[in-house]
Amino acid sequence: MPPRFQVLSSRPALVRIAAAVLLGIVLLWLVLAVTISQVYSRSNPPLSLGWFPGTAEAHAARAASTMTSDLKPESLAQAEKDAKAALKREPGNVEAIRTLALLADVRNDRPGAARLMQLSERLSRRDLGTQLWLIEHDVSEQDIEGALLHYHRALSVSGPARDLLLPVLVQASSDPAITQPLARRLAQRPLWWSAFVNALVQSDAPAGPHYAALLLPLHLNPALEEDRKTLIDVIEKLVGAKQYAIAADIYAQARKVDPRRSGVRDGGFELHNEMPPFEWRLADDPGAGVAIGPAEGGEGYHLIVSNEAAAGTQLAREFLMLPAGRYRLRARVGAGPEDRQQVPVLSVQCIGGKEAARMPVAANGQGQNIAQDFSIGADCPGQWLAVLSTGVGGAQSEIWIDDVSVRRLDAPHAASRSAK
């Protein structure tokens, strides 16, 4: 084949190669532009639109950003232009609709803003900005049920919403106008109920009667770990706030035992500290020298104390609600030293007041019953029953305590007559 014919025949191949390269460059640029547009559509809308002006998400993001940073007339006009551009390309863009609603609100068109926000919510209940506006709108209209519905929707689907909304809901929960409708919603156990109760307990807001209204409808079950932990946290806060009656109501519903009438709960140490403070709580320090262990003979459990902690340390305690009257504190103890100065003591002390009973836990190796009578005055509505260390333990000082009880000696009606 002549050389000239070879050159002419290679030209179509060169054209095809050049066209392929050009097409590849165009496609590469398009892919790059779309990628940059998508990646930066929210974090950097101007960059995204610079590469690919037709991105609805970037237009919507720039419009929303403008509404939170600049309310000058020219900026609002640009936000409206961006929002409409986003809707032209994506008619269901929630962020763009929300921006138009906010624009209507800024222009004092409250009904128009409400209609657009309701449309935004119909398209997506997951949009936090929409739910926040609807909450504020319903609160301003004194529509508590409506506001709580939007709280529910926001808290159910948005993680960030909990950090933002739960503190507000906790502060409002003591308002009688809000307590009951909020309690009805909590009773349905929404996804956020536990987070709300935890925020309620951890808040600085004082515990009060609204705790009963909010928590009793939950019917917390101590057999479930999450419920039991919630019960402990709630009751301990109520006791710390001296809201004893409410704490007792919540415990009584859970345990079917009223601590105002039951004396010592779990005096035999069989429940393994499941629900303090109305049941035993042992000292957290491993060096305190206290534990619940199998009783001798393998029948049940008892409290084992080495008395090695510092004097006055509470090794175990339980909260009582003994009415005013005369009582007898009893326990069965064993395997301790005979020196009454070296043994722990069982103490009944009024909250913030004097000690009503102090009984040394002295026993021989065989075990024996000990008892002490004491009185509770009308100024002592709550008491701590505690095992206290005297701080002089040793290798031979281990002692066990079991069958702790408090029995009333005077009849309640007789006590009331004498008080008159």
CSV table of C-alpha atoms in Angstrom, one decimal:
chain,number,residue,atom,x,y,z
A,1,MET,CA,0.0,0.0,0.0
A,2,PRO,CA,1.4,3.4,-0.9
A,3,PRO,CA,2.5,5.7,2.0
A,4,ARG,CA,0.0,8.5,1.0
A,5,PHE,CA,-3.0,6.2,1.2
A,6,GLN,CA,-2.0,5.1,4.7
A,7,VAL,CA,-1.9,8.7,5.9
A,8,LEU,CA,-5.4,9.5,4.4
A,9,SER,CA,-6.9,6.3,5.9
A,10,SER,CA,-5.6,7.2,9.4
A,11,ARG,CA,-7.4,10.5,9.6
A,12,PRO,CA,-10.9,9.1,10.5
A,13,ALA,CA,-9.3,7.2,13.4
A,14,LEU,CA,-7.6,10.4,14.6
A,15,VAL,CA,-11.0,12.3,14.4
A,16,ARG,CA,-12.7,9.5,16.4
A,17,ILE,CA,-10.0,9.6,19.0
A,18,ALA,CA,-10.1,13.4,19.3
A,19,ALA,CA,-13.9,13.2,19.6
A,20,ALA,CA,-13.7,10.6,22.3
A,21,VAL,CA,-11.2,12.6,24.3
A,22,LEU,CA,-13.4,15.7,24.0
A,23,LEU,CA,-16.4,13.8,25.1
A,24,GLY,CA,-14.5,12.3,28.0
A,25,ILE,CA,-13.4,15.8,29.1
A,26,VAL,CA,-17.0,17.0,28.9
A,27,LEU,CA,-18.3,14.1,30.8
A,28,LEU,CA,-15.5,14.4,33.4
A,29,TRP,CA,-16.4,18.1,33.9
A,30,LEU,CA,-20.1,17.3,34.2
A,31,VAL,CA,-19.4,14.5,36.7
A,32,LEU,CA,-17.1,16.9,38.7
A,33,ALA,CA,-19.6,19.7,38.5
A,34,VAL,CA,-22.5,17.5,39.7
A,35,THR,CA,-20.3,16.0,42.4
A,36,ILE,CA,-19.1,19.3,43.8
A,37,SER,CA,-22.6,20.7,43.5
A,38,GLN,CA,-24.1,17.8,45.5
A,39,VAL,CA,-21.2,17.7,48.1
A,40,TYR,CA,-21.3,21.4,48.8
A,41,SER,CA,-24.9,22.2,48.2
A,42,ARG,CA,-25.6,22.7,51.9
A,43,SER,CA,-22.2,23.5,53.4
A,44,ASN,CA,-21.2,26.0,50.6
A,45,PRO,CA,-24.2,26.8,48.4
A,46,PRO,CA,-22.4,29.6,46.4
A,47,LEU,CA,-19.6,27.2,45.4
A,48,SER,CA,-22.2,24.5,44.5
A,49,LEU,CA,-24.2,26.9,42.3
A,50,GLY,CA,-21.0,28.2,40.7
A,51,TRP,CA,-20.3,24.7,39.4
A,52,PHE,CA,-23.8,23.7,38.6
A,53,PRO,CA,-26.4,26.5,38.8
A,54,GLY,CA,-29.3,24.2,38.5
A,55,THR,CA,-29.1,22.5,41.9
A,56,ALA,CA,-32.4,22.8,43.7
A,57,GLU,CA,-30.9,21.8,47.1
A,58,ALA,CA,-28.2,24.5,46.8
A,59,HIS,CA,-30.7,27.2,45.9
A,60,ALA,CA,-32.9,26.1,48.9
A,61,ALA,CA,-29.9,26.0,51.2
A,62,ARG,CA,-28.8,29.5,50.2
A,63,ALA,CA,-32.3,30.9,50.7
A,64,ALA,CA,-32.6,29.3,54.1
A,65,SER,CA,-29.2,30.6,55.1
A,66,THR,CA,-30.1,34.1,54.1
A,67,MET,CA,-33.2,34.0,56.3
A,68,THR,CA,-31.1,33.3,59.4
A,69,SER,CA,-28.4,35.8,58.7
A,70,ASP,CA,-29.6,38.9,56.8
A,71,LEU,CA,-33.0,40.4,56.7
A,72,LYS,CA,-32.2,43.4,54.5
A,73,PRO,CA,-34.8,43.9,51.7
A,74,GLU,CA,-32.4,43.0,48.9
A,75,SER,CA,-31.3,39.9,50.8
A,76,LEU,CA,-34.9,38.8,51.3
A,77,ALA,CA,-35.6,39.3,47.6
A,78,GLN,CA,-32.6,37.1,46.8
A,79,ALA,CA,-33.8,34.5,49.3
A,80,GLU,CA,-37.3,34.5,47.6
A,81,LYS,CA,-35.6,34.2,44.2
A,82,ASP,CA,-33.5,31.2,45.4
A,83,ALA,CA,-36.5,29.5,47.0
A,84,LYS,CA,-38.6,29.8,43.9
A,85,ALA,CA,-35.7,28.6,41.7
A,86,ALA,CA,-35.4,25.5,44.0
A,87,LEU,CA,-39.2,24.9,43.7
A,88,LYS,CA,-39.1,25.3,39.9
A,89,ARG,CA,-36.6,22.4,39.7
A,90,GLU,CA,-38.0,20.4,42.7
A,91,PRO,CA,-41.6,21.3,43.5
A,92,GLY,CA,-41.6,19.3,46.8
A,93,ASN,CA,-38.5,20.9,48.3
A,94,VAL,CA,-39.4,21.4,51.9
A,95,GLU,CA,-36.6,23.8,52.8
A,96,ALA,CA,-37.7,26.1,50.0
A,97,ILE,CA,-41.3,26.0,51.1
A,98,ARG,CA,-40.3,26.7,54.7
A,99,THR,CA,-38.2,29.7,53.5
A,100,LEU,CA,-41.2,31.1,51.7
A,101,ALA,CA,-43.3,30.6,54.8
A,102,LEU,CA,-40.7,32.6,56.9
A,103,LEU,CA,-40.7,35.3,54.3
A,104,ALA,CA,-44.4,35.6,54.6
A,105,ASP,CA,-44.0,35.8,58.4
A,106,VAL,CA,-41.4,38.5,58.1
A,107,ARG,CA,-43.9,40.4,55.9
A,108,ASN,CA,-46.6,40.0,58.6
A,109,ASP,CA,-48.6,37.6,56.6
A,110,ARG,CA,-49.1,35.2,59.5
A,111,PRO,CA,-52.0,33.2,57.8
A,112,GLY,CA,-50.0,32.8,54.6
A,113,ALA,CA,-47.0,31.6,56.6
A,114,ALA,CA,-49.1,29.1,58.5
A,115,ARG,CA,-50.5,27.7,55.3
A,116,LEU,CA,-47.0,27.2,53.8
A,117,MET,CA,-45.7,25.7,57.0
A,118,GLN,CA,-48.6,23.2,57.1
A,119,LEU,CA,-47.8,22.3,53.5
A,120,SER,CA,-44.1,21.8,54.4
A,121,GLU,CA,-45.2,19.5,57.3
A,122,ARG,CA,-47.5,17.5,55.0
A,123,LEU,CA,-44.5,16.9,52.7
A,124,SER,CA,-42.1,15.9,55.6
A,125,ARG,CA,-42.7,15.7,59.3
A,126,ARG,CA,-38.9,15.3,59.8
A,127,ASP,CA,-38.1,19.0,59.1
A,128,LEU,CA,-37.1,20.5,62.4
A,129,GLY,CA,-37.4,24.1,61.3
A,130,THR,CA,-41.0,23.5,60.3
A,131,GLN,CA,-41.9,21.9,63.6
A,132,LEU,CA,-40.3,24.6,65.6
A,133,TRP,CA,-42.3,27.3,63.8
A,134,LEU,CA,-45.5,25.4,64.2
A,135,ILE,CA,-44.8,24.9,68.0
A,136,GLU,CA,-44.3,28.7,68.4
A,137,HIS,CA,-47.4,29.4,66.3
A,138,ASP,CA,-49.6,27.0,68.4
A,139,VAL,CA,-48.2,28.4,71.7
A,140,SER,CA,-49.0,31.9,70.5
A,141,GLU,CA,-52.6,30.7,69.7
A,142,GLN,CA,-52.8,29.0,73.1
A,143,ASP,CA,-53.3,25.7,71.4
A,144,ILE,CA,-51.4,23.4,73.9
A,145,GLU,CA,-52.5,20.2,72.3
A,146,GLY,CA,-51.3,21.3,68.9
A,147,ALA,CA,-48.0,22.5,70.3
A,148,LEU,CA,-47.4,19.2,72.1
A,149,LEU,CA,-48.2,17.3,68.8
A,150,HIS,CA,-45.4,19.2,67.1
A,151,TYR,CA,-43.1,18.6,70.1
A,152,HIS,CA,-43.9,14.9,69.7
A,153,ARG,CA,-43.2,14.9,66.0
A,154,ALA,CA,-39.9,16.7,66.4
A,155,LEU,CA,-38.7,14.7,69.3
A,156,SER,CA,-39.6,11.4,67.6
A,157,VAL,CA,-37.6,11.9,64.5
A,158,SER,CA,-34.8,14.4,65.2
A,159,GLY,CA,-31.9,13.8,67.5
A,160,PRO,CA,-30.8,17.5,67.7
A,161,ALA,CA,-34.4,18.4,68.6
A,162,ARG,CA,-34.0,16.7,72.0
A,163,ASP,CA,-31.1,18.9,73.1
A,164,LEU,CA,-33.1,21.9,72.0
A,165,LEU,CA,-36.7,21.1,73.0
A,166,LEU,CA,-36.5,18.9,76.1
A,167,PRO,CA,-35.2,21.6,78.5
A,168,VAL,CA,-38.0,23.8,77.3
A,169,LEU,CA,-40.6,21.1,77.8
A,170,VAL,CA,-39.2,20.2,81.2
A,171,GLN,CA,-39.5,23.9,82.4
A,172,ALA,CA,-43.1,24.1,81.1
A,173,SER,CA,-44.2,20.7,82.5
A,174,SER,CA,-45.1,22.1,85.9
A,175,ASP,CA,-47.6,24.5,84.4
A,176,PRO,CA,-51.1,23.0,85.2
A,177,ALA,CA,-52.3,23.9,81.7
A,178,ILE,CA,-49.5,21.8,80.2
A,179,THR,CA,-49.1,19.0,82.8
A,180,GLN,CA,-52.2,17.0,82.0
A,181,PRO,CA,-52.0,17.0,78.2
A,182,LEU,CA,-48.3,16.2,78.4
A,183,ALA,CA,-49.1,13.3,80.8
A,184,ARG,CA,-51.6,11.9,78.4
A,185,ARG,CA,-49.0,11.9,75.6
A,186,LEU,CA,-46.3,10.4,77.9
A,187,ALA,CA,-48.8,7.6,78.9
A,188,GLN,CA,-48.6,6.4,75.3
A,189,ARG,CA,-44.8,5.8,75.8
A,190,PRO,CA,-43.6,7.8,72.8
A,191,LEU,CA,-40.0,7.2,71.6
A,192,TRP,CA,-38.8,10.2,73.7
A,193,TRP,CA,-40.5,9.4,77.0
A,194,SER,CA,-37.3,8.1,78.7
A,195,ALA,CA,-35.2,11.0,77.5
A,196,PHE,CA,-37.9,13.4,78.8
A,197,VAL,CA,-38.0,11.8,82.3
A,198,ASN,CA,-34.2,11.8,82.4
A,199,ALA,CA,-34.1,15.5,81.5
A,200,LEU,CA,-36.8,16.1,84.1
A,201,VAL,CA,-34.8,14.4,86.9
A,202,GLN,CA,-31.5,16.0,85.9
A,203,SER,CA,-32.9,19.5,85.6
A,204,ASP,CA,-32.6,22.2,88.3
A,205,ALA,CA,-36.3,22.7,88.2
A,206,PRO,CA,-37.8,21.7,91.6
A,207,ALA,CA,-39.6,18.5,91.9
A,208,GLY,CA,-43.3,18.9,92.8
A,209,PRO,CA,-46.8,17.6,92.4
A,210,HIS,CA,-46.5,17.5,88.5
A,211,TYR,CA,-44.1,14.6,89.0
A,212,ALA,CA,-47.0,12.4,90.1
A,213,ALA,CA,-49.3,13.6,87.2
A,214,LEU,CA,-46.5,13.0,84.6
A,215,LEU,CA,-45.1,9.7,85.9
A,216,LEU,CA,-47.9,7.7,87.4
A,217,PRO,CA,-49.6,7.2,84.0
A,218,LEU,CA,-46.4,5.6,82.7
A,219,HIS,CA,-46.9,2.6,85.0
A,220,LEU,CA,-43.2,2.0,85.3
A,221,ASN,CA,-42.4,-1.7,85.9
A,222,PRO,CA,-39.4,-2.4,88.2
A,223,ALA,CA,-39.0,-5.8,86.5
A,224,LEU,CA,-37.7,-3.9,83.4
A,225,GLU,CA,-34.2,-2.5,83.8
A,226,GLU,CA,-34.9,0.8,82.1
A,227,ASP,CA,-38.1,1.4,84.1
A,228,ARG,CA,-36.3,0.4,87.4
A,229,LYS,CA,-33.5,2.8,86.8
A,230,THR,CA,-36.0,5.6,86.0
A,231,LEU,CA,-38.0,4.8,89.2
A,232,ILE,CA,-34.8,5.0,91.3
A,233,ASP,CA,-33.8,8.3,89.8
A,234,VAL,CA,-37.2,9.8,90.2
A,235,ILE,CA,-37.8,8.6,93.8
A,236,GLU,CA,-34.4,9.7,95.0
A,237,LYS,CA,-35.0,13.2,93.6
A,238,LEU,CA,-38.4,13.4,95.2
A,239,VAL,CA,-37.0,12.3,98.5
A,240,GLY,CA,-34.2,14.8,98.3
A,241,ALA,CA,-36.7,17.5,97.6
A,242,LYS,CA,-38.8,16.4,100.6
A,243,GLN,CA,-41.7,15.4,98.4
A,244,TYR,CA,-42.2,12.3,100.4
A,245,ALA,CA,-45.9,11.6,99.6
A,246,ILE,CA,-45.3,11.8,95.8
A,247,ALA,CA,-42.3,9.5,96.1
A,248,ALA,CA,-44.4,7.1,98.1
A,249,ASP,CA,-47.2,7.1,95.6
A,250,ILE,CA,-44.8,6.3,92.7
A,251,TYR,CA,-43.1,3.5,94.7
A,252,ALA,CA,-46.5,2.1,95.8
A,253,GLN,CA,-47.7,1.9,92.3
A,254,ALA,CA,-44.6,0.1,91.2
A,255,ARG,CA,-44.2,-2.3,94.1
A,256,LYS,CA,-47.9,-2.6,95.2
A,257,VAL,CA,-46.6,-1.8,98.7
A,258,ASP,CA,-47.2,1.6,100.4
A,259,PRO,CA,-44.0,2.7,102.3
A,260,ARG,CA,-46.2,4.8,104.6
A,261,ARG,CA,-47.7,1.6,106.0
A,262,SER,CA,-45.1,-1.1,105.5
A,263,GLY,CA,-42.3,-0.3,107.9
A,264,VAL,CA,-39.0,-1.8,106.7
A,265,ARG,CA,-39.0,-3.2,103.2
A,266,ASP,CA,-36.8,-6.1,102.5
A,267,GLY,CA,-35.7,-6.5,106.1
A,268,GLY,CA,-34.3,-9.9,105.2
A,269,PHE,CA,-32.0,-8.5,102.4
A,270,GLU,CA,-33.6,-10.7,99.7
A,271,LEU,CA,-34.2,-8.2,97.0
A,272,HIS,CA,-30.5,-7.3,96.3
A,273,ASN,CA,-31.0,-3.5,96.5
A,274,GLU,CA,-33.3,-3.2,93.5
A,275,MET,CA,-35.1,0.0,94.3
A,276,PRO,CA,-33.5,2.4,96.7
A,277,PRO,CA,-34.1,4.6,98.6
A,278,PHE,CA,-37.3,2.8,99.7
A,279,GLU,CA,-35.2,-0.4,99.7
A,280,TRP,CA,-31.6,-0.9,100.9
A,281,ARG,CA,-28.7,0.9,99.2
A,282,LEU,CA,-25.2,-0.3,100.1
A,283,ALA,CA,-22.2,1.9,100.3
A,284,ASP,CA,-20.6,2.2,96.8
A,285,ASP,CA,-17.0,2.2,98.1
A,286,PRO,CA,-15.6,-1.4,97.8
A,287,GLY,CA,-13.5,-0.7,100.9
A,288,ALA,CA,-16.5,0.0,103.0
A,289,GLY,CA,-16.7,-3.7,104.1
A,290,VAL,CA,-20.3,-4.4,103.5
A,291,ALA,CA,-22.1,-6.9,101.2
A,292,ILE,CA,-25.2,-9.0,100.9
A,293,GLY,CA,-24.3,-12.7,101.0
A,294,PRO,CA,-25.8,-16.2,101.6
A,295,ALA,CA,-27.1,-16.8,105.1
A,296,GLU,CA,-25.6,-19.6,107.1
A,297,GLY,CA,-27.3,-22.8,106.3
A,298,GLY,CA,-28.0,-21.6,102.8
A,299,GLU,CA,-31.5,-20.2,103.5
A,300,GLY,CA,-31.8,-16.8,101.9
A,301,TYR,CA,-29.4,-13.9,102.4
A,302,HIS,CA,-28.2,-11.4,105.1
A,303,LEU,CA,-26.1,-8.3,105.4
A,304,ILE,CA,-22.4,-8.9,106.1
A,305,VAL,CA,-20.4,-6.1,107.7
A,306,SER,CA,-16.7,-5.9,108.6
A,307,ASN,CA,-17.0,-2.4,110.3
A,308,GLU,CA,-13.7,-1.3,108.8
A,309,ALA,CA,-14.9,2.0,107.2
A,310,ALA,CA,-14.4,5.3,108.9
A,311,ALA,CA,-16.6,6.0,111.9
A,312,GLY,CA,-20.1,7.3,110.9
A,313,THR,CA,-19.9,5.8,107.4
A,314,GLN,CA,-23.4,4.7,106.2
A,315,LEU,CA,-22.8,1.1,105.1
A,316,ALA,CA,-26.4,0.5,104.2
A,317,ARG,CA,-29.5,2.7,104.4
A,318,GLU,CA,-33.2,2.7,103.6
A,319,PHE,CA,-35.8,5.5,103.7
A,320,LEU,CA,-38.8,5.1,106.1
A,321,MET,CA,-42.0,7.1,106.5
A,322,LEU,CA,-43.0,6.2,110.0
A,323,PRO,CA,-45.9,8.3,111.4
A,324,ALA,CA,-45.5,9.9,114.8
A,325,GLY,CA,-45.7,7.2,117.5
A,326,ARG,CA,-43.8,4.6,119.6
A,327,TYR,CA,-41.9,1.9,117.8
A,328,ARG,CA,-39.6,-1.1,118.4
A,329,LEU,CA,-36.5,-1.7,116.2
A,330,ARG,CA,-35.6,-5.4,116.0
A,331,ALA,CA,-32.9,-7.4,114.1
A,332,ARG,CA,-31.2,-10.8,114.2
A,333,VAL,CA,-27.4,-10.6,114.3
A,334,GLY,CA,-24.5,-12.9,114.7
A,335,ALA,CA,-20.8,-13.7,114.6
A,336,GLY,CA,-19.5,-10.4,115.9
A,337,PRO,CA,-17.3,-9.3,118.8
A,338,GLU,CA,-18.8,-8.9,122.2
A,339,ASP,CA,-17.2,-5.4,122.8
A,340,ARG,CA,-20.2,-3.1,122.2
A,341,GLN,CA,-17.8,-0.3,121.2
A,342,GLN,CA,-16.4,-2.3,118.3
A,343,VAL,CA,-19.6,-3.2,116.5
A,344,PRO,CA,-21.6,-1.3,113.9
A,345,VAL,CA,-24.9,0.3,114.9
A,346,LEU,CA,-28.5,0.4,113.5
A,347,SER,CA,-29.7,4.0,113.5
A,348,VAL,CA,-33.0,5.7,112.8
A,349,GLN,CA,-32.5,9.4,112.1
A,350,CYS,CA,-35.0,12.0,111.2
A,351,ILE,CA,-34.3,13.8,107.9
A,352,GLY,CA,-32.4,16.9,108.9
A,353,GLY,CA,-33.0,16.2,112.6
A,354,LYS,CA,-32.1,14.2,115.6
A,355,GLU,CA,-31.3,10.5,115.9
A,356,ALA,CA,-34.4,8.7,117.2
A,357,ALA,CA,-32.7,5.3,117.7
A,358,ARG,CA,-29.2,4.0,118.0
A,359,MET,CA,-28.8,0.3,118.6
A,360,PRO,CA,-25.3,-1.4,118.7
A,361,VAL,CA,-25.2,-4.6,116.7
A,362,ALA,CA,-23.6,-6.8,119.3
A,363,ALA,CA,-24.0,-10.5,119.0
A,364,ASN,CA,-22.4,-13.8,119.8
A,365,GLY,CA,-21.3,-16.4,117.2
A,366,GLN,CA,-24.6,-18.3,117.4
A,367,GLY,CA,-26.8,-15.3,116.4
A,368,GLN,CA,-29.4,-13.6,118.6
A,369,ASN,CA,-32.2,-11.1,118.5
A,370,ILE,CA,-31.7,-7.5,119.5
A,371,ALA,CA,-34.3,-4.8,120.0
A,372,GLN,CA,-34.7,-1.1,121.0
A,373,ASP,CA,-37.7,1.0,121.5
A,374,PHE,CA,-37.9,4.6,120.2
A,375,SER,CA,-40.3,7.4,119.4
A,376,ILE,CA,-41.0,9.4,116.3
A,377,GLY,CA,-42.4,12.9,116.6
A,378,ALA,CA,-44.9,14.8,114.4
A,379,ASP,CA,-42.0,16.9,113.1
A,380,CYS,CA,-40.2,13.8,111.6
A,381,PRO,CA,-42.1,12.8,108.4
A,382,GLY,CA,-39.2,10.9,107.0
A,383,GLN,CA,-36.3,8.9,108.4
A,384,TRP,CA,-33.2,7.1,107.4
A,385,LEU,CA,-32.8,3.6,108.8
A,386,ALA,CA,-29.0,3.0,108.4
A,387,VAL,CA,-26.2,0.6,109.3
A,388,LEU,CA,-23.3,2.8,110.5
A,389,SER,CA,-19.7,1.9,111.0
A,390,THR,CA,-17.9,2.7,114.2
A,391,GLY,CA,-14.6,2.5,112.5
A,392,VAL,CA,-12.8,-0.1,114.6
A,393,GLY,CA,-13.2,-3.2,112.6
A,394,GLY,CA,-10.6,-6.0,112.3
A,395,ALA,CA,-10.1,-9.6,111.2
A,396,GLN,CA,-12.4,-10.9,113.9
A,397,SER,CA,-15.1,-8.2,113.7
A,398,GLU,CA,-17.2,-9.5,110.8
A,399,ILE,CA,-20.9,-9.6,111.7
A,400,TRP,CA,-24.1,-10.4,109.9
A,401,ILE,CA,-27.5,-8.7,110.2
A,402,ASP,CA,-30.8,-10.1,109.2
A,403,ASP,CA,-34.6,-9.8,109.7
A,404,VAL,CA,-34.6,-6.0,110.4
A,405,SER,CA,-38.0,-4.7,111.3
A,406,VAL,CA,-39.8,-1.8,112.9
A,407,ARG,CA,-43.1,-2.4,114.7
A,408,ARG,CA,-45.4,0.2,116.1
A,409,LEU,CA,-46.1,-0.2,119.8
A,410,ASP,CA,-49.0,2.3,120.2
A,411,ALA,CA,-52.2,2.2,118.3
A,412,PRO,CA,-52.5,5.1,115.8
A,413,HIS,CA,-55.9,6.2,117.2
A,414,ALA,CA,-54.6,6.2,120.7
A,415,ALA,CA,-51.7,8.4,119.6
A,416,SER,CA,-54.0,10.9,117.9
A,417,ARG,CA,-56.2,11.1,121.1
A,418,SER,CA,-53.1,11.8,123.2
A,419,ALA,CA,-52.0,14.5,120.8
A,420,LYS,CA,-55.3,16.3,121.4
